XYZ file of C-alpha atoms in Angstrom:
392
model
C 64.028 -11.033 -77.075
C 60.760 -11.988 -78.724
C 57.991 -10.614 -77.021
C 54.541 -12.020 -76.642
C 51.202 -12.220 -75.280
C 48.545 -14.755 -74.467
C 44.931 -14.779 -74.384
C 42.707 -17.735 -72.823
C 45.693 -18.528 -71.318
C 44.327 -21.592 -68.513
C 46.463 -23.187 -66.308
C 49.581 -22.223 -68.130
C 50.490 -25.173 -71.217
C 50.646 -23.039 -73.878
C 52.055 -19.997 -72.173
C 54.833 -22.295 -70.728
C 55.572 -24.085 -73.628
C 56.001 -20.658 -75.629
C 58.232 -19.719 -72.928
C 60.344 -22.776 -73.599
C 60.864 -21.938 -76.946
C 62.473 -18.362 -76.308
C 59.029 -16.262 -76.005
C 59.204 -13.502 -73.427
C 55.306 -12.648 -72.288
C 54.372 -9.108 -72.158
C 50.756 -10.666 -70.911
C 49.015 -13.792 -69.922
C 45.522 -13.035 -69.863
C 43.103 -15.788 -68.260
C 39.308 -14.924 -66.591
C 39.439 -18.551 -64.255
C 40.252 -17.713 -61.394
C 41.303 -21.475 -59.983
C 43.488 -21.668 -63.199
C 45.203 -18.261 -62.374
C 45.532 -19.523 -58.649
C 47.172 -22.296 -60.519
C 49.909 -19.875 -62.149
C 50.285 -17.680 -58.800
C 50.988 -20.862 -56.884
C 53.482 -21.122 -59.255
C 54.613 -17.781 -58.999
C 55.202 -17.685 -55.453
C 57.168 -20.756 -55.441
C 59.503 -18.778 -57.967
C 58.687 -21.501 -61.005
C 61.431 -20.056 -63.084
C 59.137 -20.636 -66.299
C 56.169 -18.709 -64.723
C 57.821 -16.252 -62.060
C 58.275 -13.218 -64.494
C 54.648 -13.894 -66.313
C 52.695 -10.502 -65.662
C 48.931 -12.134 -65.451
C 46.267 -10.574 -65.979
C 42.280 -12.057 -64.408
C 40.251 -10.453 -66.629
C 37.558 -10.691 -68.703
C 39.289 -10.835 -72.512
C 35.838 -8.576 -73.918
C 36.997 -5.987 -71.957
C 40.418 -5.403 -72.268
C 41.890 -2.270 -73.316
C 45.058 -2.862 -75.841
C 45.599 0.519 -75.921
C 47.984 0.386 -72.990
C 49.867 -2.304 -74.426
C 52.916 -2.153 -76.900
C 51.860 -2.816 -80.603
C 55.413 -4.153 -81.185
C 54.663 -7.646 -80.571
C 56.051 -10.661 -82.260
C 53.592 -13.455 -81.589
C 49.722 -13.668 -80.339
C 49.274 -16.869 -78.513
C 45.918 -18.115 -77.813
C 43.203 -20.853 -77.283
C 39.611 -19.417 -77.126
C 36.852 -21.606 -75.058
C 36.622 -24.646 -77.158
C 33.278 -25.860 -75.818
C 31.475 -24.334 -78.410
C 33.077 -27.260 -80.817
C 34.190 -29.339 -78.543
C 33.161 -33.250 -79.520
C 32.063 -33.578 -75.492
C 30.219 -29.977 -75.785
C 26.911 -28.519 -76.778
C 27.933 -28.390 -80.463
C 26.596 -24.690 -80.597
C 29.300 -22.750 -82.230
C 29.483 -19.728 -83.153
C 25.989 -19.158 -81.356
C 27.390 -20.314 -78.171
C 27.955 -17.058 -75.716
C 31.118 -18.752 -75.181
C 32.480 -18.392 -78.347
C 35.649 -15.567 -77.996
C 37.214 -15.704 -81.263
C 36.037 -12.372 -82.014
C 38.138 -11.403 -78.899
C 41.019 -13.344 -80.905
C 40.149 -11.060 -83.940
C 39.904 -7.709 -81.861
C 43.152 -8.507 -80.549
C 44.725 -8.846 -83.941
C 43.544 -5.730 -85.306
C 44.896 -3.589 -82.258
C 48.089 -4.891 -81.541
C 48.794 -6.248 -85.082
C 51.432 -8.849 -84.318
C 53.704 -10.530 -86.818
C 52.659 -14.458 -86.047
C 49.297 -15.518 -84.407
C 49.020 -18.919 -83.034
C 45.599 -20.234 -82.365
C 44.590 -23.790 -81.066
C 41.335 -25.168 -80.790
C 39.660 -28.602 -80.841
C 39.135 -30.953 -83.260
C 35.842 -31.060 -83.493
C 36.338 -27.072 -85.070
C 36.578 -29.366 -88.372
C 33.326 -30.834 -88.729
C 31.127 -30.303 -91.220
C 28.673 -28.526 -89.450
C 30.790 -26.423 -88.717
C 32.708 -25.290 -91.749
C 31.098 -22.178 -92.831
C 32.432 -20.861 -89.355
C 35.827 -22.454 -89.804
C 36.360 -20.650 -92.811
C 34.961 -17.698 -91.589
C 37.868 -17.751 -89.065
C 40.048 -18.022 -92.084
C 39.223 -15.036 -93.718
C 38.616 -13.081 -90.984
C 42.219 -13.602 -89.579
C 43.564 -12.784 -93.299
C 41.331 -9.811 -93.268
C 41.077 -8.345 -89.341
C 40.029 -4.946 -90.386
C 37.141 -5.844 -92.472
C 34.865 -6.293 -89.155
C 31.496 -7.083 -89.202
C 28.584 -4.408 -89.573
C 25.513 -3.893 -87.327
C 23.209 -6.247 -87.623
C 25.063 -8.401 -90.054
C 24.660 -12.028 -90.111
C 27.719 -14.296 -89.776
C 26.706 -15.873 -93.442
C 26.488 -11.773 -94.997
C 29.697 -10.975 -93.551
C 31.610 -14.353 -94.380
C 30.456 -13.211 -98.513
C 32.090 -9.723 -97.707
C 35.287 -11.644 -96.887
C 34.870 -13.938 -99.806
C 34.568 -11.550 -102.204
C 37.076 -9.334 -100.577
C 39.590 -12.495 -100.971
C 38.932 -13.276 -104.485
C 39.049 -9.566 -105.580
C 42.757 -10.387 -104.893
C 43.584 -6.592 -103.937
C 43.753 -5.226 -100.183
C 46.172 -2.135 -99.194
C 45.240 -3.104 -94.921
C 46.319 -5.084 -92.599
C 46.226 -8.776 -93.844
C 47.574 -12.001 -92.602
C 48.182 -15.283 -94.498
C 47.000 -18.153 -92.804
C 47.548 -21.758 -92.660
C 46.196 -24.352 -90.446
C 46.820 -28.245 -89.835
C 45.670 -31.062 -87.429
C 48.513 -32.072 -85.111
C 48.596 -35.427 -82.771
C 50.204 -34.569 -79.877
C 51.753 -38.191 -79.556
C 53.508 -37.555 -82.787
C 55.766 -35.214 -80.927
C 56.854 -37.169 -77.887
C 53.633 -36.146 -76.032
C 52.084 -39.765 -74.225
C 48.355 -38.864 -75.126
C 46.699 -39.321 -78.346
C 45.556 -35.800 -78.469
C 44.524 -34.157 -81.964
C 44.161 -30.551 -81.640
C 43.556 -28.093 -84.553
C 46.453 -24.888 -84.450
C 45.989 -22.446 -86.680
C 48.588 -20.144 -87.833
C 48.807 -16.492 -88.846
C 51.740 -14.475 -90.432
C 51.419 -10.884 -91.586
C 51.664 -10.294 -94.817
C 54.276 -7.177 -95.445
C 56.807 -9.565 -93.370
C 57.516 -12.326 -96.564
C 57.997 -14.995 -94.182
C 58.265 -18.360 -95.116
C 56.400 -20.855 -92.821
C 54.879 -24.584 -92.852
C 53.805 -26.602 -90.196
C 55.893 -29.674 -89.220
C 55.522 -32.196 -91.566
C 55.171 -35.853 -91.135
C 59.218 -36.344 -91.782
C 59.401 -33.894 -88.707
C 57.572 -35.757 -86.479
C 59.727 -37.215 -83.835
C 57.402 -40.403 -82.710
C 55.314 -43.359 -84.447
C 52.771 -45.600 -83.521
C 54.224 -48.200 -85.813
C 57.969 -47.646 -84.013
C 56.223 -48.265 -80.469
C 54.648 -51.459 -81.981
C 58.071 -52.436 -83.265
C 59.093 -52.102 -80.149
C 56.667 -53.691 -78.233
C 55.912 -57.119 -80.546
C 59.169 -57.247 -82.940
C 62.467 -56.874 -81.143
C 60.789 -56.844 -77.396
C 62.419 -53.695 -76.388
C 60.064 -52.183 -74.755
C 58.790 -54.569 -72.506
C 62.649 -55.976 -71.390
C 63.039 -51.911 -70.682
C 59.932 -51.959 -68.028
C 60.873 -55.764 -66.813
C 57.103 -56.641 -68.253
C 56.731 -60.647 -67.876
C 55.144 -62.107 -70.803
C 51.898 -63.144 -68.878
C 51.117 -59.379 -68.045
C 51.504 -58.093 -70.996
C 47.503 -57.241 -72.944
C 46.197 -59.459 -75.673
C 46.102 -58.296 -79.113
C 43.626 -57.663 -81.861
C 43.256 -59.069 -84.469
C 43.744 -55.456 -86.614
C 47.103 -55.422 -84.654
C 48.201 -58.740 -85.393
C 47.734 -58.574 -89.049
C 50.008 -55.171 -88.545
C 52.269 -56.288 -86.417
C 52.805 -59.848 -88.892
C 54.030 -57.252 -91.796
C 57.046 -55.656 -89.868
C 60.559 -57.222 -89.248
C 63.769 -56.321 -86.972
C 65.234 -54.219 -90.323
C 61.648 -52.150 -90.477
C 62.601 -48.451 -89.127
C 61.078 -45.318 -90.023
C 63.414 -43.069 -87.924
C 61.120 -42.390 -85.459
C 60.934 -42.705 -81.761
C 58.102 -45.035 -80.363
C 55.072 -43.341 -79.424
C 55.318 -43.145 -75.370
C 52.712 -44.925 -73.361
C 50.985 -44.503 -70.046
C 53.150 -46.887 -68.559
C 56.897 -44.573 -69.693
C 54.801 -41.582 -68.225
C 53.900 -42.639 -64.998
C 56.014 -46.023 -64.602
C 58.291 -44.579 -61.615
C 55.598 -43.113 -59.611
C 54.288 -44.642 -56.424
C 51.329 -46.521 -56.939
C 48.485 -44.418 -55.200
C 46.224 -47.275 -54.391
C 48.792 -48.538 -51.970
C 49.090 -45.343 -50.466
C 52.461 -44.610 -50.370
C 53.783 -40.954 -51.072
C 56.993 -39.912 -52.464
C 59.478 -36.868 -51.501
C 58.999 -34.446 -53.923
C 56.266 -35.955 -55.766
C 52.897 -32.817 -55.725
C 49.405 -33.606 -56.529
C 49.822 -37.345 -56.530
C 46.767 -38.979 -54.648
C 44.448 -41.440 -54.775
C 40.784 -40.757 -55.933
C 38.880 -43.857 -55.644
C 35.155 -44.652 -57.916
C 36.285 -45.274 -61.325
C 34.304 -47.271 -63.127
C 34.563 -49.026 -67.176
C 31.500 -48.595 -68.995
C 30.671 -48.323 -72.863
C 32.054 -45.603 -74.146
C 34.319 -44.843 -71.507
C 36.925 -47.734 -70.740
C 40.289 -45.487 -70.035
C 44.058 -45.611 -71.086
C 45.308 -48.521 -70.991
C 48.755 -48.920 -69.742
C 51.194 -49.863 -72.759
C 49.851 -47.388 -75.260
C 49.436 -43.438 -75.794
C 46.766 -42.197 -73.395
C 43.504 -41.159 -75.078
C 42.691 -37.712 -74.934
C 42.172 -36.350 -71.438
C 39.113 -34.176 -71.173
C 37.912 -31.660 -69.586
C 34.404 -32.761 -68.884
C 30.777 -31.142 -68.566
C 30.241 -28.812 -66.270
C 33.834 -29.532 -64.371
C 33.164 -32.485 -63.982
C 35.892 -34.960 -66.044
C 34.859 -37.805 -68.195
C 35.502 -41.378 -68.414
C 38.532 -41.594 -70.332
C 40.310 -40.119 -67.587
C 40.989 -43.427 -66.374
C 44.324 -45.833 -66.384
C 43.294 -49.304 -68.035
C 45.369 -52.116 -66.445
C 46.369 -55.271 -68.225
C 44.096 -57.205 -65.711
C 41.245 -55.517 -66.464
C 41.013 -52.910 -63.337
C 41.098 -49.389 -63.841
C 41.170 -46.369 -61.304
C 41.109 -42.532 -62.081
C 44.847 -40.806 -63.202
C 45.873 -38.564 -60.234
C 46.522 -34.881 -60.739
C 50.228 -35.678 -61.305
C 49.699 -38.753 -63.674
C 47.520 -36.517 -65.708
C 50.191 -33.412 -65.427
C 53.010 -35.707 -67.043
C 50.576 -36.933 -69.947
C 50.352 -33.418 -70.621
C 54.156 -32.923 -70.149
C 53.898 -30.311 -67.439
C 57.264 -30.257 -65.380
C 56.978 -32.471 -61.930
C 57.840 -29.135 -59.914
C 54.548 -27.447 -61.660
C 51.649 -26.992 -58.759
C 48.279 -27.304 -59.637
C 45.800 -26.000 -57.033
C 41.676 -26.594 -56.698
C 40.086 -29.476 -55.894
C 40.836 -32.404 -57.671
C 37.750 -31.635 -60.685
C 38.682 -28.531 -61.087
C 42.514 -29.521 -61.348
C 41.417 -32.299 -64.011
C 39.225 -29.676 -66.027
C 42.490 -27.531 -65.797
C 44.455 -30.390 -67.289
C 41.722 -30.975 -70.074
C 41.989 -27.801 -71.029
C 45.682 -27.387 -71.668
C 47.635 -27.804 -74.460
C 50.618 -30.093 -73.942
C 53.950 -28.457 -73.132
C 55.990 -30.255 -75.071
C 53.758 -29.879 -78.307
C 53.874 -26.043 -77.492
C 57.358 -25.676 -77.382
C 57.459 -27.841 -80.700
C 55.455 -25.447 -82.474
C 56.957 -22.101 -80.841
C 60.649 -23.403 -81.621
C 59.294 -23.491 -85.551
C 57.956 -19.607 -85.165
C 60.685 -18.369 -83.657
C 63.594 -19.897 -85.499
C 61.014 -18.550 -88.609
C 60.962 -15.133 -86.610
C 64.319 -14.751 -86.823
C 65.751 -15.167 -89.683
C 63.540 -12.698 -90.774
């Protein structure tokens, strides 16, 4: 059994992805409490991949490790990504938000053999890069902490130097980190998310991120699809006047495929192979079985913010300012229209299972949803560490 625990754990993506994968959690640690009521729910209904999860609402800067066994094979997390979020503040490492030195603590206590760590994209740019590769080094290096008073910039040149000196008897991880698009993976949202990984150095394992022969869907194969042999739209009985106009970019892309193209891949799934055999809340209709699928009506297109539309990968739902989601959280019909995704909708773009509750009202659901990392991109990535897990 490979034992783990989470940190920052939200409504439950990650954690039940890593379950998925063969991951038994010794703790999921989350301070929200409408995303814990979201895994108790859960829990009380006897969700088999959440019943045996012993949570934890807490506050992660005051934890105590000490009660915890050190014999743990994976550290799962996803600190607040606010701080670098694209939709945030853009304050970083000087946001009082910022909990990757929880992350780090966390390390150095329990000293795990894998950390997995997944943040936004916006983590990569430029302005912040002297604090991404202070994460870096300070994951390789979790003992060398930082001093009283020292800056972030004096203690990053500590790290440097200790990393060139190219000699270090403690505790020291090698780390490796890579941009992953969730849609790439069988996920129906365009969703890039940075993951960083961590493996201890005494173990000699041999690990690399999935690499673009791995990846199980294409935008190009959906397009194939779609424009060359028609599948896709004979599939979803789509009559040729309601399917969406194309650009011009497209077109020219589109005009250099053929029927023998094929790059192995799946097609990228859209919106409408998501949420295609749901009820259509605007007509009000509810289906046996079918949780947290309602109608919320005052969506509106502006610049900026003109939603999914139906017959592609969803854009990146978000979590939103203050709770409150943003714009792209819309579905983009072919006829122009567009009205917000309901909780469910939103739940199977981030691949939760149908039987998955969420609980809250229906902003604080949506910031739940923003905030998770897809299931099925999870499970991807926790198959990879465990099968690399055991062989050693």
């Amino acid at each position: 059994m490979m034992r783990s625990m989470e940190l920052f754990s939200g409504a439950g993506g990650l954690s039940l992805g890593l379950t998925k994968a063969g991951f038994h959690h010794n703790l999921v640690l989350e301070w929200d409490k409408h995303a814990c009521e979201t895994i108790r729910e859960n829990q009380r209904r006897n969700h088999p991949l959440v019943s045996s999860f012993p949570l934890l609402e807490y506050d992660a800067t005051k934890l105590d490790y000490s009660s915890y066994s050190s014999d743990i094979e994976l550290l799962a997390g996803g600190p607040p990504c606010q701080p670098f979020s694209l939709g945030g503040k853009h304050r970083g490492h000087n946001d009082h938000r910022n909990l990757f030195p929880e992350m780090f603590r966390a390390v150095r206590e329990l000293q795990p053999k894998v950390v997995l760590i997944e943040n936004v994209k916006g983590l990569l740019r430029q302005s912040f890069s002297t604090f991404f590769e202070h994460i870096l080094l300070q994951l390789t290096y979790p003992e060398v902490t930082p001093r009283a008073n020292e800056t972030l910039s004096e203690h990053l040149a500590r790290l440097e130097k200790k990393h060139t000196r190219g000699r270090h008897r403690g505790l020291k991880y090698n780390v490796v980190f890579r941009l992953l698009n969730a849609a790439n993976y069988g996920v129906p949202q365009r969703r890039e998310r940075v993951f960083i990984v961590a493996i201890r150095d005494d173990l000699n394992i041999e690990w690399a991120f999935p690499d673009e022969e791995d990846e199980t869907h294409s935008q190009d194969a959906l397009l194939r699809s779609q424009w060359v042999t028609g599948e896709y739209w004979d599939k979803h009985k789509v009559a040729t006047k309601d399917r969406p106009e194309l650009s011009d970019i497209l077109k020219r892309r589109i005009k250099k495929m053929s029927h023998t193209d094929d790059d192995g891949k799946q097609p990228w799934l859209t919106v409408r192979d998501a949420i295609g055999d749901l009820p259509d809340p605007e007509k009000g209709r509810r289906k046996a079985g079918v949780h947290n699928h309602f109608y919320n009506p005052g969506a509106r297109s502006y610049p900026g913010h003109t939603g999914s539309p139906i017959d592609e990968a969803s854009k990146t739902l978000k979590a939103g300012d203050h709770g409150v989601p943003g714009g792209e959280n819309m579905l983009a019909k072919n006829d122009g229209s567009v009205r917000y995704f309901t909780i469910r909708e939103s739940a199977r773009l981030q691949t939760f299972p149908d039987d998955y509750i969420f609980t809250g009202s229906w902003s604080e659901i949506m910031r739940q949803l923003g905030n998770a990392v897809p299931v099925r991109l999870a499970e991807t990535l926790g198959n990879s560490i465990h099968e690399a897990l055991s062989k050693a």
